[in-house]
XYZ file of C-alpha atoms in Angstrom:
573
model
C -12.892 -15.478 -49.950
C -13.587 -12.548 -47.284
C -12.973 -9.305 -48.577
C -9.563 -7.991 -47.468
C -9.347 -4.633 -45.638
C -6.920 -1.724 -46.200
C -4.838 -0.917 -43.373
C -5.158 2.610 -42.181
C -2.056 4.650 -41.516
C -1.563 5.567 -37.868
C -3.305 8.548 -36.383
C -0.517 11.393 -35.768
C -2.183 14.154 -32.765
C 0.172 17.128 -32.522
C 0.269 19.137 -29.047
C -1.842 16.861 -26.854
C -2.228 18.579 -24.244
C -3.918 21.501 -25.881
C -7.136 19.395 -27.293
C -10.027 19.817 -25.282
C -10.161 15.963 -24.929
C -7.269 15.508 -22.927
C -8.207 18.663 -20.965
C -11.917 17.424 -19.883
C -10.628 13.787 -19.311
C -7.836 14.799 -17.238
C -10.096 17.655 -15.203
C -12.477 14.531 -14.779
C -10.039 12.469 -13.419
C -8.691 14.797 -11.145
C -12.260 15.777 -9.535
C -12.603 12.222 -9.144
C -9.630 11.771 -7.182
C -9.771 14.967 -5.089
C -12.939 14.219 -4.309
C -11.914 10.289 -2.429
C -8.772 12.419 -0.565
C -8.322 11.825 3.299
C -10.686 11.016 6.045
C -13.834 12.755 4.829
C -13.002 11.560 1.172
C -16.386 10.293 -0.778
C -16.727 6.823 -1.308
C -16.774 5.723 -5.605
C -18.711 2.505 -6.686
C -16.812 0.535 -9.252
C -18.132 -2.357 -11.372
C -17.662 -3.230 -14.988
C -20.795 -2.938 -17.807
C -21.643 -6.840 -17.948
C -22.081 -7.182 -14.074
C -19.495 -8.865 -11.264
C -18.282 -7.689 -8.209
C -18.983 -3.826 -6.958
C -16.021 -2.439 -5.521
C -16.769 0.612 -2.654
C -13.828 2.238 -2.011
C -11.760 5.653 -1.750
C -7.791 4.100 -2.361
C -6.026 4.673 -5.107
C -5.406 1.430 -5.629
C -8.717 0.010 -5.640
C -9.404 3.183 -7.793
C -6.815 3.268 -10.953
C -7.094 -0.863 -10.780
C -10.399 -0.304 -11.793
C -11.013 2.684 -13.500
C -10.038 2.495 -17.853
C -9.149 5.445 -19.836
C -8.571 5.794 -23.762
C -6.513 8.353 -23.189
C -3.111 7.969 -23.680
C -2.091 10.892 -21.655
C -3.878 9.426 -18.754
C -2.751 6.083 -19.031
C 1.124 7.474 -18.124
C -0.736 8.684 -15.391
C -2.629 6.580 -13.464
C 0.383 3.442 -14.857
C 3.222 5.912 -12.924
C 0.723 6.376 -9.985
C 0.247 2.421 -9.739
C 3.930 1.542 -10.242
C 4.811 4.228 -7.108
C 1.675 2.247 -4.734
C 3.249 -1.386 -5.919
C 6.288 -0.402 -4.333
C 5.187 1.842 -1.455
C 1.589 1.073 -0.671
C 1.073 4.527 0.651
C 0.065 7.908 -1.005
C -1.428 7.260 -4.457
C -3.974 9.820 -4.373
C -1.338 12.234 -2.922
C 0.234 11.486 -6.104
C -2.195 11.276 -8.143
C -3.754 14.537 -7.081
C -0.367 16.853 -7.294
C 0.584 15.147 -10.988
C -3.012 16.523 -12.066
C -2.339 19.472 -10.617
C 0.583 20.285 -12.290
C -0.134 19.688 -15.571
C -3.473 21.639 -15.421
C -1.082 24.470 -13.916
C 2.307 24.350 -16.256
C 0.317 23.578 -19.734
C -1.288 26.792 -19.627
C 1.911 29.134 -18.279
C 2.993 30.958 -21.577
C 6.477 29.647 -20.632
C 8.558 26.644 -23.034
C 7.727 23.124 -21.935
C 11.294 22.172 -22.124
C 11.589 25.566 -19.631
C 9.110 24.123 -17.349
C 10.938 21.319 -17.116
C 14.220 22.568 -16.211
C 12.475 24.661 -13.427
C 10.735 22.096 -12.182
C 13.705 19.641 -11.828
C 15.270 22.449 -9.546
C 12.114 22.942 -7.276
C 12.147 19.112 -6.806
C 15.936 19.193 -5.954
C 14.987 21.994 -3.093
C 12.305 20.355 -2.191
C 13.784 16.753 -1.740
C 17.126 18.435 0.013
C 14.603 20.483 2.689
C 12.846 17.338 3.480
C 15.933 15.476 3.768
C 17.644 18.313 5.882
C 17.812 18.140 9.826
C 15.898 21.630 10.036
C 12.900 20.570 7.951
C 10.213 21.879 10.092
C 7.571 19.080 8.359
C 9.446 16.353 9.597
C 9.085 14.155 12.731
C 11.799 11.680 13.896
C 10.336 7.988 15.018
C 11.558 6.284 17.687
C 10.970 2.609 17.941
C 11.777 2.755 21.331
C 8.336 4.479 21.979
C 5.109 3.667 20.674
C 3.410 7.264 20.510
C 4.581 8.026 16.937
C 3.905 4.339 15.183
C 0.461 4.699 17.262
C -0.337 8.233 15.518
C 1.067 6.979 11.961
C -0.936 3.992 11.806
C -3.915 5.617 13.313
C -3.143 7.943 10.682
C -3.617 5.509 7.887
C -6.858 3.709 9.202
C -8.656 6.799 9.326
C -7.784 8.024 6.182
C -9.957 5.707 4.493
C -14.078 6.056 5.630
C -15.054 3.235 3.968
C -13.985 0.800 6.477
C -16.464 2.209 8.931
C -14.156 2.134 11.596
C -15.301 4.132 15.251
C -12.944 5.361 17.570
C -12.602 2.082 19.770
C -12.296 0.133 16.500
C -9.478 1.978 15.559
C -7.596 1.682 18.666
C -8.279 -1.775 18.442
C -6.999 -2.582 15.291
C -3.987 0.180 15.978
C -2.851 -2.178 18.785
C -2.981 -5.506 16.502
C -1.086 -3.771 13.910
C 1.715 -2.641 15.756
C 1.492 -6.084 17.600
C 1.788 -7.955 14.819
C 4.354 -5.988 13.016
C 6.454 -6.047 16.294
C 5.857 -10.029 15.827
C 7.226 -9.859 12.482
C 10.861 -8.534 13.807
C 13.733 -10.934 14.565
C 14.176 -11.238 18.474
C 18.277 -12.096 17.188
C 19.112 -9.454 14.719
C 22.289 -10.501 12.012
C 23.499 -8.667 9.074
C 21.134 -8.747 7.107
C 17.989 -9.108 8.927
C 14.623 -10.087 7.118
C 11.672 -9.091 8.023
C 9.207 -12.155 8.552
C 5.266 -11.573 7.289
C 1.758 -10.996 8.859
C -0.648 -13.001 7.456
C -4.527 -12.143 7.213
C -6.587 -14.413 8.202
C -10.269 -13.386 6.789
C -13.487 -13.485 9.394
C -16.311 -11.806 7.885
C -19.769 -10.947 9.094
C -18.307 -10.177 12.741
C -17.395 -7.087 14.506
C -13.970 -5.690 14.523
C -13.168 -5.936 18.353
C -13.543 -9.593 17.481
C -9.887 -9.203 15.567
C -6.580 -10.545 17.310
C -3.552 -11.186 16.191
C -1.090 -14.530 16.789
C 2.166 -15.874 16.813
C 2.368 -18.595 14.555
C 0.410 -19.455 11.200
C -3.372 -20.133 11.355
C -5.023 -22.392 8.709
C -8.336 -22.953 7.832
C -9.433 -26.744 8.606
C -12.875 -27.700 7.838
C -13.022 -30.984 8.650
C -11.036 -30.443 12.141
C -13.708 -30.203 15.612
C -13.524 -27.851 17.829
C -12.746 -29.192 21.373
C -11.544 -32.532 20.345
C -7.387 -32.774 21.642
C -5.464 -33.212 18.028
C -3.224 -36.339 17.899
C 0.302 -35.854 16.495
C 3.270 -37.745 16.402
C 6.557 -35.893 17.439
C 10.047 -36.705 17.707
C 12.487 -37.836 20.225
C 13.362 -34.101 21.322
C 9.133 -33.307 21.471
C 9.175 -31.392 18.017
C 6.727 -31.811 15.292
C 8.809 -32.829 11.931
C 7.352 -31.408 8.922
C 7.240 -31.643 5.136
C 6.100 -28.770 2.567
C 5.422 -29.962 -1.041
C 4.893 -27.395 -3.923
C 4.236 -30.469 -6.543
C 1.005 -32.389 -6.797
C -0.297 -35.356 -4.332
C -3.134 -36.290 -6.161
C -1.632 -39.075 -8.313
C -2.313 -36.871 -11.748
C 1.503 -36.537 -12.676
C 0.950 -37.782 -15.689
C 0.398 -34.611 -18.839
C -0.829 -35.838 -21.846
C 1.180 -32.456 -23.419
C 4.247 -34.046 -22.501
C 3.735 -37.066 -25.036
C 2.359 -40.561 -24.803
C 2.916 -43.406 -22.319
C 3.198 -46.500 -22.913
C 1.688 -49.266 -20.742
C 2.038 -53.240 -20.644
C -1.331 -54.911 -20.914
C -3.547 -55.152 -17.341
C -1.483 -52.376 -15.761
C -3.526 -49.316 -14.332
C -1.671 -46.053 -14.521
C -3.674 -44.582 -11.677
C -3.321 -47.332 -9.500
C 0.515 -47.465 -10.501
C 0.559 -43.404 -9.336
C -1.360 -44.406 -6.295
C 1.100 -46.934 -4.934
C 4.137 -44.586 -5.557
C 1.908 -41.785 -3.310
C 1.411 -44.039 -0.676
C 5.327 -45.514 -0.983
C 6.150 -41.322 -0.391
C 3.602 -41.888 2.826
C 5.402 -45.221 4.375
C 8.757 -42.710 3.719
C 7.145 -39.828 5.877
C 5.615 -42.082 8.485
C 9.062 -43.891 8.631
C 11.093 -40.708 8.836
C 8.809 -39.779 11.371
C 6.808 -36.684 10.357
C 4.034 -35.150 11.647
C 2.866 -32.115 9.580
C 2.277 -32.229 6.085
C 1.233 -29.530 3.854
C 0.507 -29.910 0.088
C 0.630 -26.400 -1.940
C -1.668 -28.334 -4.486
C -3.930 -31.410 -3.924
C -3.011 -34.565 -2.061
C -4.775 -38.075 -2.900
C -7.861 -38.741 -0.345
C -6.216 -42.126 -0.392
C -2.910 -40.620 0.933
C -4.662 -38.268 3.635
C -6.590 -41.327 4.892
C -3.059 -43.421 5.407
C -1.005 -40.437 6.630
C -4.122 -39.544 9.455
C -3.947 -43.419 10.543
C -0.412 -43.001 11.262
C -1.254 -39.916 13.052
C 0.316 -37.489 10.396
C -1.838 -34.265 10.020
C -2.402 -33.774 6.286
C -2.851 -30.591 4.749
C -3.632 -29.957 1.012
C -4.451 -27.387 -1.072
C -3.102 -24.430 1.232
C -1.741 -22.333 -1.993
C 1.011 -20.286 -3.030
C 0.355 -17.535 -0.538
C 1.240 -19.532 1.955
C 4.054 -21.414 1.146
C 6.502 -19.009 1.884
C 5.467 -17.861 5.206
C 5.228 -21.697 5.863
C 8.546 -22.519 4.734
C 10.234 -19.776 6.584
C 8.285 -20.882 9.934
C 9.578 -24.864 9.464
C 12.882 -24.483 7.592
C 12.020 -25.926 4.722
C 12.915 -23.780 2.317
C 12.445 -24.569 -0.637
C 9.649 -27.196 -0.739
C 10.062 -30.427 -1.596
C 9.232 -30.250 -5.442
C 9.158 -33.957 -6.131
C 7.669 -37.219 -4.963
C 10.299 -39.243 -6.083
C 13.039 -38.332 -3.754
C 12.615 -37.807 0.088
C 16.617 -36.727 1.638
C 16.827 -36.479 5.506
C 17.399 -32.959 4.932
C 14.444 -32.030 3.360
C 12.388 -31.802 6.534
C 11.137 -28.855 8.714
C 10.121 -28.783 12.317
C 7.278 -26.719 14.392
C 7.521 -26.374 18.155
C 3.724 -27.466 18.471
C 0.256 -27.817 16.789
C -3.203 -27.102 18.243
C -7.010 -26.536 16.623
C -8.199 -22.855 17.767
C -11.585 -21.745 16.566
C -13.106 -18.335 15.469
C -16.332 -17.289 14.600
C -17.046 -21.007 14.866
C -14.651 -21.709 12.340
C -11.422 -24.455 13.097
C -7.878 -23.579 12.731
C -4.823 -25.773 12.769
C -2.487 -23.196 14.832
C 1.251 -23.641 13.568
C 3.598 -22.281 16.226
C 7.395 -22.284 15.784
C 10.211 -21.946 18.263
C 11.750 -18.605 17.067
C 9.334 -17.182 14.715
C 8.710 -14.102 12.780
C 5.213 -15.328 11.247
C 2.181 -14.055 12.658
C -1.609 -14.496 11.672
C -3.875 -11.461 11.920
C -7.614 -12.696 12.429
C -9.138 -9.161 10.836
C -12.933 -8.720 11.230
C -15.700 -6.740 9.964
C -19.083 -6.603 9.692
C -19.478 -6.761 5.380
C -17.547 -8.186 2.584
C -17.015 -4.495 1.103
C -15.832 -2.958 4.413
C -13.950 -6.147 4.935
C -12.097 -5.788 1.495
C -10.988 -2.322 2.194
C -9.895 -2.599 5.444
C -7.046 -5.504 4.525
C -5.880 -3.345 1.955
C -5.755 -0.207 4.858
C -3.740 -3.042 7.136
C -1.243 -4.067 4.366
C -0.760 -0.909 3.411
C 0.120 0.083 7.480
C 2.178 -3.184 7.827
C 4.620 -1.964 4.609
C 4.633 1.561 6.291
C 6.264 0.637 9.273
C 8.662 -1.820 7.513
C 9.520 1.145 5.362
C 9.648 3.574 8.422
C 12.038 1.042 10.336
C 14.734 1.379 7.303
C 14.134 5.086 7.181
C 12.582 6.336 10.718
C 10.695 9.213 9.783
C 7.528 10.403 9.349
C 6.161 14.143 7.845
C 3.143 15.467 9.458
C -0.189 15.103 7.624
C -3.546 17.130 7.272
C -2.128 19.119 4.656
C 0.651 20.490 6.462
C 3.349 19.441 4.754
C 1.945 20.152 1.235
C 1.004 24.112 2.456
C 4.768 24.349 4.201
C 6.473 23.289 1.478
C 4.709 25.668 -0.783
C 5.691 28.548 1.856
C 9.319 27.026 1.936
C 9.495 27.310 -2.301
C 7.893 30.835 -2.165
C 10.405 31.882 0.366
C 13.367 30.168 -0.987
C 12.557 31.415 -4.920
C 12.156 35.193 -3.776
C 15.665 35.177 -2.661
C 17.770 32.953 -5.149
C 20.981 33.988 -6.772
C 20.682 35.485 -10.513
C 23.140 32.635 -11.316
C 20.560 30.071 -10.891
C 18.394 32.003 -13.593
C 21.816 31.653 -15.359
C 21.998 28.151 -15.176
C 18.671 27.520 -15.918
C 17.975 29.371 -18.721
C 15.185 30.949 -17.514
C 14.844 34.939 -16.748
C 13.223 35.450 -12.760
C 9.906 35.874 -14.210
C 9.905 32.246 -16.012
C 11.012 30.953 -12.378
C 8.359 32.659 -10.620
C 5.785 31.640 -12.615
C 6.496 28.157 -12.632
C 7.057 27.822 -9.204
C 3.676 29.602 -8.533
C 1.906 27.261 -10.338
C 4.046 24.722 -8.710
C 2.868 25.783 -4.822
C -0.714 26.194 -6.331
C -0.137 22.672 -7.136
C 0.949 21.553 -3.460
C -1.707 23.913 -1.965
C -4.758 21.680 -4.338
C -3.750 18.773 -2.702
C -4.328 20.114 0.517
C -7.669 22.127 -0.118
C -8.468 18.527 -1.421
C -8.873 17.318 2.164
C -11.640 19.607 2.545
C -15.065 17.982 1.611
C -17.425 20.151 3.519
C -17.352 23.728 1.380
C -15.587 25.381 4.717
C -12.711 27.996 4.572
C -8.944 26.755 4.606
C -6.559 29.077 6.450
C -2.425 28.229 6.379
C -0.521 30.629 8.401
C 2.502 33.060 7.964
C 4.465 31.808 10.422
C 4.777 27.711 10.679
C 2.988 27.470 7.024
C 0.453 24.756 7.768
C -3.174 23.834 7.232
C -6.116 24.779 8.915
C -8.992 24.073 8.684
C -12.488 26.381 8.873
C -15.664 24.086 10.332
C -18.501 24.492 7.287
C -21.422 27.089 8.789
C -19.191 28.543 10.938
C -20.362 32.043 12.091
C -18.194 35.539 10.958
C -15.762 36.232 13.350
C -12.727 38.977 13.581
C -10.189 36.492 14.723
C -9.369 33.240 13.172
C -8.476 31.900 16.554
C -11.420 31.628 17.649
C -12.944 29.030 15.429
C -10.165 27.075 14.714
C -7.690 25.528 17.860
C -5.712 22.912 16.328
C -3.831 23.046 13.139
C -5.039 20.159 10.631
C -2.189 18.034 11.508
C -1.931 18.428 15.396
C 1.018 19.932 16.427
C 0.001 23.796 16.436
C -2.599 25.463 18.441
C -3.858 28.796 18.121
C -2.101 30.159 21.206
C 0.104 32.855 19.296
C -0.883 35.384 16.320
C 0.098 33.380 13.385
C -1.578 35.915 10.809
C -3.593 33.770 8.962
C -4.621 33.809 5.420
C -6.803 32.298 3.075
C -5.863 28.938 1.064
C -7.227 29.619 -2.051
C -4.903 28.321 -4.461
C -4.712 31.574 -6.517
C -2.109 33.213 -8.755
C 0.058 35.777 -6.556
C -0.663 34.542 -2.965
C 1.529 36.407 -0.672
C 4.805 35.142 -0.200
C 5.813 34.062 3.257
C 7.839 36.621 4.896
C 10.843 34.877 6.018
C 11.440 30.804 6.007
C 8.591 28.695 7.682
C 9.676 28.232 11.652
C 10.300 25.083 12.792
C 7.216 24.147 15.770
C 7.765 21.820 18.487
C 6.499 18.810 17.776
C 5.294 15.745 20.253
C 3.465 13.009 19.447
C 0.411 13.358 20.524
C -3.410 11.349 20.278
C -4.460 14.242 17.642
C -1.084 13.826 15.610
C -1.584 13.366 11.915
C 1.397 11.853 10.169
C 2.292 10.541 6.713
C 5.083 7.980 5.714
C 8.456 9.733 5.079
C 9.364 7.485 2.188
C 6.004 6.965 0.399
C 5.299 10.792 0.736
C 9.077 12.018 -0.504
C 8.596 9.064 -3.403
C 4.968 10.192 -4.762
C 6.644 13.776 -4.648
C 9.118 12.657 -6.772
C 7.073 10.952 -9.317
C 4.231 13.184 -9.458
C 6.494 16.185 -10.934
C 9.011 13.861 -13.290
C 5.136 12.100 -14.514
C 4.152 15.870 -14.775
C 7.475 16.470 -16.582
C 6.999 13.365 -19.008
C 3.734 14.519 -20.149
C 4.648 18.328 -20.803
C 7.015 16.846 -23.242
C 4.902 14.883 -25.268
C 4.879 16.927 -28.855
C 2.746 13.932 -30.573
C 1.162 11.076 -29.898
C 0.651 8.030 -32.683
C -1.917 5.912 -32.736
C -2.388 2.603 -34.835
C -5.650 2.930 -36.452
C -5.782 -1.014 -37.163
């Protein structure tokens, strides 16, 4: 008999935030992420210890999927971070980057956590009301009527991440099939309650990026389909394709030997039993006189062979990915998830079928009447660069569905992070002694908290800068500039830097710079931040309204969370 063990009592750590553990691991992390921020971000190398895929990549969800921490601290983190991308796509290392920031900042003020708190839940509330307010001076209005301001936010987002190797022209290439595609995916006849339809990506590796276009209509791969030869399909009386979409199994393998036993007269074959009741569901579809079929799992090679003689195209194992694009292109929705019953209203219909071939590769083209499916063919030269660039174009497809229900955008570079922080250092130098009141706090507490809360803002945009050159932000609009590295001593700002770091100012006017350095006691902004005037322009550098005002939000009530922890247990067992 093995020797039994004792169980250990749990492992009680008072004050986590104060062990030099938790202070090293989350410095570590932050340097990590600071260090992948925005277009000149450096490129991290994931793998595991045993081998498998390398991941290259600078997005924070390629980063915090891959990355593992013991530390419980951490793992609120980088889980809050993740839960904010799952639902936004956009901003994780913004996120990331200011939650880091803010604990490093607050945990060392010699004011009450549950203080800190309360302070911080106003600054939030200003915050979140200035960027919701008509005179935020951060905030751009999108028109969908124009394409200048979708061109500079999705611009925006494929340059932000250097290891897709993207050039200029590449860029403006795959700008154009975004918005393209994305204008494909909106409903020429809008209802109620309009749904968006879906892009789907359609992977071509080892080919250059010009080579990518986008289509109306659903592209599948088809192996065994040759180029150039005319594909034979039967249609219907009014010239349109009838289709059928299973989500159960044609391969004649219904029968689970979980579910229990069967049992079977003497000289019967179960398999050739399951194989007549396949091809009794062919004779149906033949009869009923369909053209397309498309099995989510396996189909019989028995059934393909019968259903291609009666010129049905077969299609098997296309996969879950694809069934609901595929059933919202042919109307049937649901599938068909049995073989045993085929109603006359369980059928879709396409418009047309035709084989179209890239990089030397077949297609079967599905193309619908009214549709709001489109296939992206997206193209690039490696499997690494390949991998991160259909995350970049996801992540741009679910920022302009998000910008459509909320058409806004805040400008980027840093700009919005340094104007805030000039808004809060305004707007806390001149607040009533009732909201001290209210608060609990004395003036001092508030100042001090929201220092270290601008600080915070202010990391996130020194983090953009990769290159050891000075960062300027200005007394008058509050944004971010930016200082070329090796740039020679001058007396006036202006003339090294022209354009602020997201577009819309130029150095025309005195705008009294001053260093970014992140310091206790900057000086505070005399007066609020003016408002510029801004136009969307090619050198306009925006963000997405909703993912940015979201990763705001959960950054500081993350921060918040993790002030709070007095203890953390731990089951030694």
């Amino acid at each position: 008999m093995s020797r039994l063990e004792a169980k250990k009592p749990p492992l009680f750590i008072s004050e986590p935030l104060t062990r030099d553990a938790v202070s090293q691991s989350l410095s570590l992390l932050s340097g990590i992420l600071k260090s992948s921020y925005g277009p000149a971000g450096r490129l991290k190398q994931l793998h595991n210890g045993v081998g498998g895929c390398v991941c290259t990549t600078s997005q924070s969800s390629a980063l915090l999927g891959h990355l593992s921490t013991s530390q419980p601290v951490l793992r609120v983190l980088t889980a809050s971070v993740r839960n904010h991308v799952s639902r936004f796509s956009d901003c994780g290392l913004f996120t990331a980057i200011l939650c880091c920031g803010l604990v490093e900042n607050f945990r060392s003020l010699s004011v009450a956590p549950f203080t800190v708190i309360k302070i911080n839940k106003h600054l939030l509330s200003l915050c979140m009301d200035h960027l919701k307010s008509e005179a935020c001076a951060c905030r751009v209005s999108v028109d969908f009527s124009s394409i200048e301001t979708l061109v500079c936010l999705v611009r925006s987002i494929l340059t932000s991440k250097p290891a897709c190797m993207l050039n200029k022209t590449e860029v403006d290439h795959l700008t154009t099939l975004i918005l393209k595609a994305f204008i494909f995916t909106v409903p020429c006849h809008v209802e109620t309650n309009a749904v968006l339809g879906k892009c789907v990506i359609v992977p071509v590796k080892g080919r250059r990026v010009v080579d990518s276009t986008v289509l109306p209509g659903l592209l599948i791969e088809m192996p065994e389909f040759q180029l150039g030869k005319p594909l034979a399909v039967k249609r219907t009386g009014s010239n349109t394709i009838k289709t059928a979409l299973f989500s159960v199994s044609m391969a004649g393998d219904g029968f689970n030997p979980e579910e229990g036993t069967i049992a079977v007269r003497h000289g019967v074959s179960l398999e050739m039993s399951e194989l007549n009741q396949l091809l009794d569901v062919g004779k149906q579809l033949v009869k009923d006189e369909v053209g397309l079929v498309v099995c989510q799992k396996v189909m019989h090679p028995s059934l393909k062979q019968y259903l291609k003689e009666n010129g049905v195209v077969a299609v098997d194992r296309a996969g879950l990915s694809l069934m609901e694009p595929l059933g919202r292109m042919t109307g049937n929705e649901p599938p068909i998830a049995s073989i045993h019953s085929l109603s006359p209203g369980c059928y879709g219909s396409l418009k047309d079928l035709c084989v179209e071939g890239f990089a030397s590769k077949p297609f079967l083209r599905l193309i619908a009447e009214d549709t709001v499916i489109c296939s992206l063919v997206l193209c690039n030269r490696s499997e690494t660069a390949w991998d991160e660039l259909k995350r970049v174009c996801e992540t741009a497809e679910h920022v302009l569905q998000l910008t459509m229900k909320e058409p806004l955008a805040l400008l980027g570079g840093g700009c919005t992070e340094t104007h805030l922080a000039s808004y809060i250092r305004h707007k806390s130098s001149s607040l009533p002694a009732s909201t001290f009141k209210d608060l609990g706090c004395s003036q001092t507490q508030y100042q001090l908290v929201a220092d270290g809360f601008c600080r915070s803002l202010e990391s996130v945009a020194r983090s953009l800068s990769h290159d050891d050159g000075e960062i300027l932000t200005d007394m008058v609009y509050g944004h971010c500039w930016f200082v070329p590295s090796g740039s020679p001593c001058v007396s006036k700002w202006s003339d090294l830097v022209s354009k602020c770091s997201c577009g819309v100012n130029g150095n025309a006017e005195d705008l009294s710079w001053r260093f970014l350095q992140g310091q206790s006691g900057s000086p505070v902004v005399q007066g609020c931040p003016k408002e510029p005037s801004v136009k969307a322009t090619d050198l306009l550098t925006l963000d997405c309204f909703a993912a940015k005002c979201s990763g705001l939000q959960v950054a500081l009530e993350t921060a918040n969370l993790i002030l709070d922890l007095s203890y953390i247990i731990e089951d030694q067992n």
